[in-house]
PDB file of C-alpha atoms and ligand atoms in Angstrom:
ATOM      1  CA  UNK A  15     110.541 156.767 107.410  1.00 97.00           C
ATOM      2  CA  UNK A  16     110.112 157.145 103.635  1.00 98.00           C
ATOM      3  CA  UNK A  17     107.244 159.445 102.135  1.00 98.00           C
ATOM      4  CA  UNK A  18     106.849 158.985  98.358  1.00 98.00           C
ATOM      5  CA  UNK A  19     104.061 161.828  96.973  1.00 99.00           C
ATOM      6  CA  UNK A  20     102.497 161.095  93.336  1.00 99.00           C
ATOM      7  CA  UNK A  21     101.423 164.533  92.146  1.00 98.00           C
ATOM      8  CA  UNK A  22     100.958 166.132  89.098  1.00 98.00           C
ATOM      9  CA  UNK A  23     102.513 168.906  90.476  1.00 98.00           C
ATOM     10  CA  UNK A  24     106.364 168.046  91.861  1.00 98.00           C
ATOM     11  CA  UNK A  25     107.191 171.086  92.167  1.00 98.00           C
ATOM     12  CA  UNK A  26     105.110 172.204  94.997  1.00 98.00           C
ATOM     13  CA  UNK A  27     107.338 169.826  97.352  1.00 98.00           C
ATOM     14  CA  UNK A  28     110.546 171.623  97.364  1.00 98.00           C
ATOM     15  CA  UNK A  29     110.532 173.965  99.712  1.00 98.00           C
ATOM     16  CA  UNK A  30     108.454 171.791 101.821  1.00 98.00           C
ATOM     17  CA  UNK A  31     110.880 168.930 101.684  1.00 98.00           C
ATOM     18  CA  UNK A  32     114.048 171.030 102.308  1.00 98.00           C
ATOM     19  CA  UNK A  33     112.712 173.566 105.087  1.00 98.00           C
ATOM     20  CA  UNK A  34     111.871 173.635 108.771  1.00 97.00           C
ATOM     21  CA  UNK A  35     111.184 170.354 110.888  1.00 96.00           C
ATOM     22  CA  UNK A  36     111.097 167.658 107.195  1.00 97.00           C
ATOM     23  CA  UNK A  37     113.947 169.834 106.116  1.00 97.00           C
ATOM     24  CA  UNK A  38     116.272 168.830 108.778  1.00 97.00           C
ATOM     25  CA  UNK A  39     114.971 165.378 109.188  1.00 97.00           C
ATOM     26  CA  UNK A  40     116.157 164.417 105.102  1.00 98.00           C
ATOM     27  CA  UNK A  41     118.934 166.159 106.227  1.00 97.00           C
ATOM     28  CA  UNK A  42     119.500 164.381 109.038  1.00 96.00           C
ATOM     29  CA  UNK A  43     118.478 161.061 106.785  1.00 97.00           C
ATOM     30  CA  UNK A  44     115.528 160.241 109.192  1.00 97.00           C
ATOM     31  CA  UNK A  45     112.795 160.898 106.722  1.00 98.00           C
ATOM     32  CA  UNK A  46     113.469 160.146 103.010  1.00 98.00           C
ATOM     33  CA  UNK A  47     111.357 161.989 100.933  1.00 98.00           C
ATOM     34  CA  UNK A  48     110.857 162.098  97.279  1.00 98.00           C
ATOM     35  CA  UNK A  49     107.979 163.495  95.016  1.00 98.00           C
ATOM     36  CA  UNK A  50     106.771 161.498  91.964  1.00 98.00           C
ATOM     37  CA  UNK A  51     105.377 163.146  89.131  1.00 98.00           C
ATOM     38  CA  UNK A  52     101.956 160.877  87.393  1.00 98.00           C
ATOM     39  CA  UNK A  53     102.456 162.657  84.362  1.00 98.00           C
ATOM     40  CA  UNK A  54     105.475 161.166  83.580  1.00 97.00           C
ATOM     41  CA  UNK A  55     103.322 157.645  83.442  1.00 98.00           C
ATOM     42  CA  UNK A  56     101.059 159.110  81.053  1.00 97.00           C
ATOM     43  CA  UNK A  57     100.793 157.804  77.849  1.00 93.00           C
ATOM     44  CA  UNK A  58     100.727 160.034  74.063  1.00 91.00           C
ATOM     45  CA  UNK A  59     102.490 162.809  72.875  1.00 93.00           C
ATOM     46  CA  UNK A  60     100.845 165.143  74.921  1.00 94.00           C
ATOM     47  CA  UNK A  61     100.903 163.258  78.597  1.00 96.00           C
ATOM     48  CA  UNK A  62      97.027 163.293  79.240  1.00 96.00           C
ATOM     49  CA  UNK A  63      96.945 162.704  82.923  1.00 98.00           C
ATOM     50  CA  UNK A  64      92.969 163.615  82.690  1.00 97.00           C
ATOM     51  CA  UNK A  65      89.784 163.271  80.573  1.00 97.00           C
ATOM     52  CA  UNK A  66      86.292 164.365  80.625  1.00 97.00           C
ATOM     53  CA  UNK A  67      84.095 162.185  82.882  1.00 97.00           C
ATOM     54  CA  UNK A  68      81.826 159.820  81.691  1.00 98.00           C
ATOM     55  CA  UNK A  69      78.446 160.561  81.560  1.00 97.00           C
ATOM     56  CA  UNK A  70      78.944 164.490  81.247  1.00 97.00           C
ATOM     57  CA  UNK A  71      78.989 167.462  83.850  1.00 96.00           C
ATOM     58  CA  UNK A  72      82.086 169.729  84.380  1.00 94.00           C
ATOM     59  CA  UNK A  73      85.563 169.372  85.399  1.00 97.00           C
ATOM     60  CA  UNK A  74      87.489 166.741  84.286  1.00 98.00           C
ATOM     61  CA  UNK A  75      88.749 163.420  85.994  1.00 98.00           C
ATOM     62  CA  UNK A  76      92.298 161.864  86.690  1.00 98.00           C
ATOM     63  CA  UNK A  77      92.894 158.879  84.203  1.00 98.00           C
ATOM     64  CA  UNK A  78      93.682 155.721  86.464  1.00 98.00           C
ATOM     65  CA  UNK A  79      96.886 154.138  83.976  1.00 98.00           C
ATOM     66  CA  UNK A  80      98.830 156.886  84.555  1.00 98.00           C
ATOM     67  CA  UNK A  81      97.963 156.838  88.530  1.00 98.00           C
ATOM     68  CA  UNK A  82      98.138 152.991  88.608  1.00 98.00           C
ATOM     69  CA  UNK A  83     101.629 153.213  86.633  1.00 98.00           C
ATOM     70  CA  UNK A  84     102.901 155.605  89.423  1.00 98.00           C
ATOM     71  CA  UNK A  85     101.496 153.280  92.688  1.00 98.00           C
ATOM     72  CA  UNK A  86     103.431 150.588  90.717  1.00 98.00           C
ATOM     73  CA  UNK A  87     106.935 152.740  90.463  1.00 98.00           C
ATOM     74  CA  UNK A  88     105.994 153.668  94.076  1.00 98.00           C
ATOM     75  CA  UNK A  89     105.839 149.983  95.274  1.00 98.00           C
ATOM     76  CA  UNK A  90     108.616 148.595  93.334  1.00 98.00           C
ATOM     77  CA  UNK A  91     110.359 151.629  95.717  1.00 98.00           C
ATOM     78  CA  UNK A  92     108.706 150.689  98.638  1.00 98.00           C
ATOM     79  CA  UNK A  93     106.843 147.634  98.575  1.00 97.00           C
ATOM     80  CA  UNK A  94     105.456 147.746 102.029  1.00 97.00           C
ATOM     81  CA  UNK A  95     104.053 151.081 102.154  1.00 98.00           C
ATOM     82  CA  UNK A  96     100.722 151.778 101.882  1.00 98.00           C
ATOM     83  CA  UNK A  97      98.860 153.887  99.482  1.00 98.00           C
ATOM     84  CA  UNK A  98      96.835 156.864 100.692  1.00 99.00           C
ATOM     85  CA  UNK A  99      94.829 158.541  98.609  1.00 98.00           C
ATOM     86  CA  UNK A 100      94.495 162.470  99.895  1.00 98.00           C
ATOM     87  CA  UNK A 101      90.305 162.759  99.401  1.00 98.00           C
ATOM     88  CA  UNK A 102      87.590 164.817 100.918  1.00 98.00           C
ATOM     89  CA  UNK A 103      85.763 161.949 101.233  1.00 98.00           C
ATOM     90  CA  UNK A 104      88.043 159.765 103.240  1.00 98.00           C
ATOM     91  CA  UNK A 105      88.796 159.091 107.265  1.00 98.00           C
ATOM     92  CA  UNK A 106      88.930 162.018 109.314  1.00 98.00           C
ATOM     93  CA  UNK A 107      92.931 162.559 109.441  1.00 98.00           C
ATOM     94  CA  UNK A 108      93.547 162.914 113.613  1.00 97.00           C
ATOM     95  CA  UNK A 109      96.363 163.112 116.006  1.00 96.00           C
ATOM     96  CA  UNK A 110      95.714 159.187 116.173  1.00 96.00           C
ATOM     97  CA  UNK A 111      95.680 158.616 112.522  1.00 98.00           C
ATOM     98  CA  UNK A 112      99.181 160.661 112.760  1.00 98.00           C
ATOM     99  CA  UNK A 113     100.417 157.829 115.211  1.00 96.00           C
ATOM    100  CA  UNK A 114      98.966 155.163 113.076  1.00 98.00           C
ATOM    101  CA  UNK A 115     100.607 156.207 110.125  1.00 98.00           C
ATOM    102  CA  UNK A 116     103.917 156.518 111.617  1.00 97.00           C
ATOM    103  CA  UNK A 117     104.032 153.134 112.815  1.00 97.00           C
ATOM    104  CA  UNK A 118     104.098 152.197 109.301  1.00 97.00           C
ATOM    105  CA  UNK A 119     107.731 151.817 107.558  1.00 94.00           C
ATOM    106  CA  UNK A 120     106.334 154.529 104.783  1.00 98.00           C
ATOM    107  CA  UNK A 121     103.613 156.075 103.171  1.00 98.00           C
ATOM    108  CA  UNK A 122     102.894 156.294  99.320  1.00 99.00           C
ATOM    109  CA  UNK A 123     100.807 159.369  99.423  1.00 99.00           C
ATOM    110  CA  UNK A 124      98.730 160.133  96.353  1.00 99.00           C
ATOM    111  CA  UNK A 125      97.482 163.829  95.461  1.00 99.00           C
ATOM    112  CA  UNK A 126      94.005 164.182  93.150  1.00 98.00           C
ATOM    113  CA  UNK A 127      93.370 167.352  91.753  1.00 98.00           C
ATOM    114  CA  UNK A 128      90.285 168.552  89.257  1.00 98.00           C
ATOM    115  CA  UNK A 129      87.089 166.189  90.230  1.00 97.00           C
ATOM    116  CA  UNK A 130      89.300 163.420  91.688  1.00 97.00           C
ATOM    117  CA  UNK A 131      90.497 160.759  90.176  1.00 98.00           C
ATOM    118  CA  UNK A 132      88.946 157.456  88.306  1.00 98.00           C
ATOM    119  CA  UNK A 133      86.975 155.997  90.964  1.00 98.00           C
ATOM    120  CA  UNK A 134      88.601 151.837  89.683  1.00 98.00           C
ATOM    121  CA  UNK A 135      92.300 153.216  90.619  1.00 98.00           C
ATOM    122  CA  UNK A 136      90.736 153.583  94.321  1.00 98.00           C
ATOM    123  CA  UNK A 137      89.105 150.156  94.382  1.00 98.00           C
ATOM    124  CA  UNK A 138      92.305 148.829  92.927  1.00 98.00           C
ATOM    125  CA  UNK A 139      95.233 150.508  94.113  1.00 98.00           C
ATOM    126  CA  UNK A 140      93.996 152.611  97.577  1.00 98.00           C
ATOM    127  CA  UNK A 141      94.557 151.388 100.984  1.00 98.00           C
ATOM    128  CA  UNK A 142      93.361 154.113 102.357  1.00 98.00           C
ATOM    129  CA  UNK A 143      91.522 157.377 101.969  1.00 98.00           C
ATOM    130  CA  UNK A 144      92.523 160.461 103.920  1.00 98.00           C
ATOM    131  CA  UNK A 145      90.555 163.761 104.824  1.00 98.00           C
ATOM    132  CA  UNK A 146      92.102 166.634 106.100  1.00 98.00           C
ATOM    133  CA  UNK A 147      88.886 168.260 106.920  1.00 98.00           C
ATOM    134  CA  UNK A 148      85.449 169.054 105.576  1.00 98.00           C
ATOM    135  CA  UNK A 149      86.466 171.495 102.898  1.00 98.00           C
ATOM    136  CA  UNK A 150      87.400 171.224  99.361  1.00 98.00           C
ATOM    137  CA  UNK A 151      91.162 172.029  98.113  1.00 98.00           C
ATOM    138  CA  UNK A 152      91.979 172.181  94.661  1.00 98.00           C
ATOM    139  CA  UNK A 153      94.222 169.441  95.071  1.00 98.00           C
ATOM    140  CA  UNK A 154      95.554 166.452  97.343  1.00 98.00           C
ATOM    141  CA  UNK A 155      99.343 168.399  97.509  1.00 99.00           C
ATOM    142  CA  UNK A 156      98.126 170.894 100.664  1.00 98.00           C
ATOM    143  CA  UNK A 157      96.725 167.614 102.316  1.00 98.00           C
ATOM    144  CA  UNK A 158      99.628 165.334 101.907  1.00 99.00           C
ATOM    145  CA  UNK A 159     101.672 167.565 103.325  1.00 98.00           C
ATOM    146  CA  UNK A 160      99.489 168.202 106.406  1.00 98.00           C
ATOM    147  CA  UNK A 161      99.640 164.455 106.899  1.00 98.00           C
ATOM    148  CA  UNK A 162     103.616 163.961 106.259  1.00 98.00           C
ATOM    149  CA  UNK A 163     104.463 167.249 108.633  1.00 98.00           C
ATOM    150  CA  UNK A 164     102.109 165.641 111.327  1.00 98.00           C
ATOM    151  CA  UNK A 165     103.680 162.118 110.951  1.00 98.00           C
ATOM    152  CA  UNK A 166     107.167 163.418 110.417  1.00 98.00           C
ATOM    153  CA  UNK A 167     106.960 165.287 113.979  1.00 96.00           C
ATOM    154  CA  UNK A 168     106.380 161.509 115.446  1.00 96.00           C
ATOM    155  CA  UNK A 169     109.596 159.597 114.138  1.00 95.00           C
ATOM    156  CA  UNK A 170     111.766 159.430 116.831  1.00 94.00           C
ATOM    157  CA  UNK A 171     114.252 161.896 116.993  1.00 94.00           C
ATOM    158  CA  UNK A 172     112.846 164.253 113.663  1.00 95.00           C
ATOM    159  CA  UNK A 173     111.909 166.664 117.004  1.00 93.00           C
ATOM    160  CA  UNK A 174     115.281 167.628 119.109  1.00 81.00           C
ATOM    161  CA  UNK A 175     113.369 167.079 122.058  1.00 76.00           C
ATOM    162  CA  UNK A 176     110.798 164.018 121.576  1.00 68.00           C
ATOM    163  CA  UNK A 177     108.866 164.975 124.716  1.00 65.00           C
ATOM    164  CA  UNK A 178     107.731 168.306 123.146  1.00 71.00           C
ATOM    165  CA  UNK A 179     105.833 165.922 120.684  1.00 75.00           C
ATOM    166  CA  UNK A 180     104.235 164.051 123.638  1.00 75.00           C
ATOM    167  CA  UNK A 181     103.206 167.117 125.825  1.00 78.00           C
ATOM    168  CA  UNK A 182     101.697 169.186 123.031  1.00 82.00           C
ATOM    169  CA  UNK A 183      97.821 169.344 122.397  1.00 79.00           C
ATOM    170  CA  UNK A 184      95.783 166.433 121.495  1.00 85.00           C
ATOM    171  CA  UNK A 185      98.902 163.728 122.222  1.00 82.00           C
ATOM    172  CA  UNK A 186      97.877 164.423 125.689  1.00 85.00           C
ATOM    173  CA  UNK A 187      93.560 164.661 124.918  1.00 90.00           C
ATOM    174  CA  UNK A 188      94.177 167.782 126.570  1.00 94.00           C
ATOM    175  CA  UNK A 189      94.790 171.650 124.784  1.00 95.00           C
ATOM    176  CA  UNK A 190      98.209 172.550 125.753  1.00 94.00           C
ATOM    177  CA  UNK A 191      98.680 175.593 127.702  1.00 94.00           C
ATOM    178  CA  UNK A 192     100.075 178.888 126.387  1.00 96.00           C
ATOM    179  CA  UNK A 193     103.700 179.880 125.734  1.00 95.00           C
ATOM    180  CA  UNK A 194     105.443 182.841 127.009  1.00 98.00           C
ATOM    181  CA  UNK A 195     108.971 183.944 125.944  1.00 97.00           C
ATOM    182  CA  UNK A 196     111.400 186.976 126.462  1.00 96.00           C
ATOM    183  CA  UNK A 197     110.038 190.359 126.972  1.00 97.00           C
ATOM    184  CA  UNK A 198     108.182 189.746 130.287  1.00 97.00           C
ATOM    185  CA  UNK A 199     106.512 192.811 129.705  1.00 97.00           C
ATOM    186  CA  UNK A 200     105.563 193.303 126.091  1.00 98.00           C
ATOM    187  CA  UNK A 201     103.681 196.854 125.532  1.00 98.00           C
ATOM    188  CA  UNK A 202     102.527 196.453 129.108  1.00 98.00           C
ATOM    189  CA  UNK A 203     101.129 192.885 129.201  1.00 98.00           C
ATOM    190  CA  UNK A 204     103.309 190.826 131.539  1.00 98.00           C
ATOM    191  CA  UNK A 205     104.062 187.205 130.951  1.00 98.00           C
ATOM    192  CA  UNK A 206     102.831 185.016 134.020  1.00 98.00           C
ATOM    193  CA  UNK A 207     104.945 185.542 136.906  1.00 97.00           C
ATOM    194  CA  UNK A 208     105.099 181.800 138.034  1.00 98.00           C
ATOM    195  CA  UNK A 209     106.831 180.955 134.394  1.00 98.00           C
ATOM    196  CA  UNK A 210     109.922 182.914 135.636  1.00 97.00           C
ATOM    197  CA  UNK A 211     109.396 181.666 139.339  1.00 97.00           C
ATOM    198  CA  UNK A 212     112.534 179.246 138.871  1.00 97.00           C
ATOM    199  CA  UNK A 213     109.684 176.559 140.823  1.00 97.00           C
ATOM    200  CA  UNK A 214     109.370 173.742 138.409  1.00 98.00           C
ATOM    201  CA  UNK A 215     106.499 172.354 140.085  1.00 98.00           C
ATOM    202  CA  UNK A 216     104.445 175.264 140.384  1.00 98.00           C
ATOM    203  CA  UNK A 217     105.386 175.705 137.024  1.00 97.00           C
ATOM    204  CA  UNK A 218     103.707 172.242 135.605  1.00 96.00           C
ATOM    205  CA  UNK A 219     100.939 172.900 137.793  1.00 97.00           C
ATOM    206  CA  UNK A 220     100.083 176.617 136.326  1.00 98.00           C
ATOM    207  CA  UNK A 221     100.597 174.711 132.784  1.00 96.00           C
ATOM    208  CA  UNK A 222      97.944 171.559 133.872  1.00 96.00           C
ATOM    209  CA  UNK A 223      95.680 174.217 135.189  1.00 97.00           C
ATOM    210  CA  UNK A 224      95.518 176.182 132.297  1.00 97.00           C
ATOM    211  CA  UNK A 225      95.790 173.463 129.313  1.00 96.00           C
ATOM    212  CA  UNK A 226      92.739 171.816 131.537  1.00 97.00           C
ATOM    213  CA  UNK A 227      91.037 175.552 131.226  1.00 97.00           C
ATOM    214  CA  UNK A 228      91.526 176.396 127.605  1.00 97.00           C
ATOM    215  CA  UNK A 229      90.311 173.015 126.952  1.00 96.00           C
ATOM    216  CA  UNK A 230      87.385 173.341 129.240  1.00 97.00           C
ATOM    217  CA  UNK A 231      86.800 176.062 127.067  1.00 97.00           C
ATOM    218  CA  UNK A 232      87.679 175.938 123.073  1.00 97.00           C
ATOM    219  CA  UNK A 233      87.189 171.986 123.300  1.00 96.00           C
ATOM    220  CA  UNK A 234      84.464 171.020 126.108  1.00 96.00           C
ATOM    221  CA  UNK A 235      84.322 167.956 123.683  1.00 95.00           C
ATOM    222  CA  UNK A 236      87.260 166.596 124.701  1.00 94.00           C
ATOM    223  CA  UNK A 237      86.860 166.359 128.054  1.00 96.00           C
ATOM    224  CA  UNK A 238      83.611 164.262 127.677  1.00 94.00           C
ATOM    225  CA  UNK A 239      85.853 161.117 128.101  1.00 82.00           C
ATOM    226  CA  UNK A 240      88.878 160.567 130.726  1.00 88.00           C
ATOM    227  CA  UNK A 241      88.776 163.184 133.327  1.00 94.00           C
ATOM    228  CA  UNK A 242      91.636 162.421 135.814  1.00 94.00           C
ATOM    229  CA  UNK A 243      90.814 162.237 139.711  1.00 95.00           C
ATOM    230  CA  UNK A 244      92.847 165.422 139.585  1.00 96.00           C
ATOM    231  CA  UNK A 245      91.262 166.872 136.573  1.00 96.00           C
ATOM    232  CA  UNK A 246      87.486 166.180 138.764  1.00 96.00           C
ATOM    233  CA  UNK A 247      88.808 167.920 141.753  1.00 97.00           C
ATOM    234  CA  UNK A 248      90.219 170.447 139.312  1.00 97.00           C
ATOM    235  CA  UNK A 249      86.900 171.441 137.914  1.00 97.00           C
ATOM    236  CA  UNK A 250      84.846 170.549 140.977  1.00 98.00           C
ATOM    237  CA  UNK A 251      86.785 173.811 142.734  1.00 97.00           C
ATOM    238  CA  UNK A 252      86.443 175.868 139.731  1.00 97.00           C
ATOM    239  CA  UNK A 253      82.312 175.118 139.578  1.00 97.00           C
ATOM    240  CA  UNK A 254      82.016 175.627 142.921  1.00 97.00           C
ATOM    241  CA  UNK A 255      84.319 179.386 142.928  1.00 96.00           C
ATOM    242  CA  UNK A 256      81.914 179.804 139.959  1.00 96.00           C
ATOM    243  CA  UNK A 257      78.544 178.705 141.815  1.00 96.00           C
ATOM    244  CA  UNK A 258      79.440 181.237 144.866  1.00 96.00           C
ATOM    245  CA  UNK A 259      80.793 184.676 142.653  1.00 95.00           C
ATOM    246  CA  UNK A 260      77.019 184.547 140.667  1.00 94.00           C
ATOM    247  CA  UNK A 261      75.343 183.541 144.266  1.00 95.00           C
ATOM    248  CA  UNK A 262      76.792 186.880 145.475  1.00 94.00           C
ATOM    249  CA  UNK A 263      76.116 188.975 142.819  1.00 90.00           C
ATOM    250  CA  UNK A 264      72.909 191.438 142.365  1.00 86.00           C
ATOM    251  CA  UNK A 265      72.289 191.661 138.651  1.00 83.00           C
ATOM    252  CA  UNK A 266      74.063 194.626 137.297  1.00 82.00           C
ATOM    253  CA  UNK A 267      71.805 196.315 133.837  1.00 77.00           C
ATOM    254  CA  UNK A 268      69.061 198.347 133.420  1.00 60.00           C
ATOM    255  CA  UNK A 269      66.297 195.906 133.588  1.00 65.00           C
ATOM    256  CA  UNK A 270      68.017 194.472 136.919  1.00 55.00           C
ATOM    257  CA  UNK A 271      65.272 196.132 139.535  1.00 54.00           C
ATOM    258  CA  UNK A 272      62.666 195.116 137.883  1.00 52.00           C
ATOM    259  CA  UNK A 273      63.375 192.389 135.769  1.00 55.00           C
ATOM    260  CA  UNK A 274      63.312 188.431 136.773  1.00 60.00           C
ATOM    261  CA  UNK A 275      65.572 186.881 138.761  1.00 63.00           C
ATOM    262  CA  UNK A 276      68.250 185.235 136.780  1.00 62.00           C
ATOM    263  CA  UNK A 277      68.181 180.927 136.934  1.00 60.00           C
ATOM    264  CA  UNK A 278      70.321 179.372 138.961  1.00 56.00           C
TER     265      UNK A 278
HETATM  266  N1  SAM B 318      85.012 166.329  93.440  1.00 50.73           N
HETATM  267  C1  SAM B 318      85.608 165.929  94.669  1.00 50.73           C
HETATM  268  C2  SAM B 318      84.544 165.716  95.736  1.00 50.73           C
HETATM  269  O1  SAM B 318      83.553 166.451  95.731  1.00 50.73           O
HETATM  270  O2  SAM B 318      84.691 164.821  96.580  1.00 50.73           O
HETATM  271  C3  SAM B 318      86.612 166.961  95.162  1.00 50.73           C
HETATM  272  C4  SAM B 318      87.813 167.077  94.291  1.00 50.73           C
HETATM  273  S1  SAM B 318      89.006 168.238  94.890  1.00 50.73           S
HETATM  274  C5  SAM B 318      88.579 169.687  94.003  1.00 50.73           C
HETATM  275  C6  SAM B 318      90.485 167.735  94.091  1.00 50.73           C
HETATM  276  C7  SAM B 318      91.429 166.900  94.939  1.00 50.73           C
HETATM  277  O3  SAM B 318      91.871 167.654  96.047  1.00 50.73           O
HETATM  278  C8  SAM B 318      90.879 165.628  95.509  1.00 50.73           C
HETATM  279  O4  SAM B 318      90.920 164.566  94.580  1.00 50.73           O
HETATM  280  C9  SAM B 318      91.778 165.381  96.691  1.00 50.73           C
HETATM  281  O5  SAM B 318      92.976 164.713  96.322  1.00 50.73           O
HETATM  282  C10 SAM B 318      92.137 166.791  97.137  1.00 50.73           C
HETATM  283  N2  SAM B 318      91.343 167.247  98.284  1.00 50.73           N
HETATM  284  C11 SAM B 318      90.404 168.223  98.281  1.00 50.73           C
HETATM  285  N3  SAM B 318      89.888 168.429  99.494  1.00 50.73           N
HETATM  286  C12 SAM B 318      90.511 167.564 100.325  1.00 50.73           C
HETATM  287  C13 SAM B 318      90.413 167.276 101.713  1.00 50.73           C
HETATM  288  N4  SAM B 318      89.555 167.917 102.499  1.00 50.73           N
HETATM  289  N5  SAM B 318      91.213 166.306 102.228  1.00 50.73           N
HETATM  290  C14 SAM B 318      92.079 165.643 101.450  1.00 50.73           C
HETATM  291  N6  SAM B 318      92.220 165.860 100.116  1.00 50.73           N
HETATM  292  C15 SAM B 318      91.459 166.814  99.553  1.00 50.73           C
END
């Protein structure tokens, strides 16, 4: 997998291309990974990658030569890869898009920064627009990298073990369920005792249950499609505990004598 990054700031890839998971897979020569820098397509003494936009109002906008000079350096590099433009405004990046994208043979990632960039470069060079989320960084460089860590993870063997990839949250439309490592007491708290019961299905079972609960509740969302038989039977048992602990409980609180009965 190849990642080319057009920034105006090369810099900022480094570390990120030489550490952790990416590190070892250009290491390893499973991910090639370069970082381009626009201004180095920008014409005049003084390399003006930006201007003031047209029409007035502040900040100032990214000239589209120099960005359309880089896509075309990118392409003569990789000539099937398409061009993502890092954007606020674009497709909600996802655990799917992260699949999509790494089905493709690389990705030409391009980083705006001040207002954005000249809105003809999109219509003439973009293939696609990417949002990390619905907040505003300075520039594209934080994004691209979100999108190139969560891609990288899914090129077969970048992860030691490639099943980690497809048990952990949102590859499964489930939360995965917490992790627990050495002490198994730490400042009193004990880690679960079936982790360290040696029975491996107990063990997946305790790790279903709880992925199923946490999602239940931080994501009720994603449960609203797919429920497995075992999932319904799952939550049907939980409901029902639930239905028959408030059944049996008087309501505890000062207004609790005399105040209404709660719904049920
Ligand atoms: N004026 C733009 C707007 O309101 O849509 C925002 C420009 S932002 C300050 C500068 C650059 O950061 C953008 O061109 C884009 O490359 C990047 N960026 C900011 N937020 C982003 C996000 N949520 N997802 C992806 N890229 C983002």
């Amino acid at each position: 997998m190849d990642f080319l990054v057009l920034t105006l700031f090369p810099g900022m890839f480094s570390g990120f291309f030489s550490l952790g998971v990416l590190g070892q897979a250009v290491a390893d020569g499973r991910i090639n990974a370069l970082a381009l820098d626009i201004r180095d397509h920008a014409l005049g003494r003084h390399k003006t990658a930006d201007d003031r936009p047209f029409g007035g109002g502040s900040g100032m906008v990214m000239k589209p030569e120099p960005l359309s000079a880089a896509v075309r350096e990118a392409r003569e590099r990789l000539p099937v890869a398409p061009v993502v433009l890092l954007s606020p405004q674009g497709r909600r990046f996802s655990q799917e898009m992260a699949r999509e994208l790494a089905a493709a043979p690389g990705l030409i990632l391009v980083c705006g920064r001040y207002e954005g960039v000249d809105e003809r470069f999109v219509e003439k060079d973009v293939d696609l627009a990417v949002s990390v989320g619905d907040y505003i960084l300075s520039g594209g460089e934080p994004a691209a990298m979100i999108v190139m860590d969560a891609v990288a993870r899914l090129v077969p063997g970048v992860l030691g073990n490639d099943e980690s990839a497809l048990t952990e949250s949102f590859e499964t439309g489930r939360l995965e369920h917490g992790h627990y490592t050495r002490p198994r007491d730490f400042e009193g708290d004990e880690a679960p005792p079936v982790l360290m019961s040696g029975h491996h299905l107990m063990v997946e079972k305790w790790r279903r249950e709880t992925g199923l609960l946490r999602t239940l509740v931080r994501r009720p969302d994603m449960l609203e499609t797919g429920l497995t038989k075992e999932e319904i039977a799952q939550l049907v048992a939980w409901s029902e505990r639930i239905a028959g602990l408030i059944a049996s409980q008087t309501v505890r609180g000062a207004h609790s004598s005399s105040g209404p009965e709660p719904e049920r």
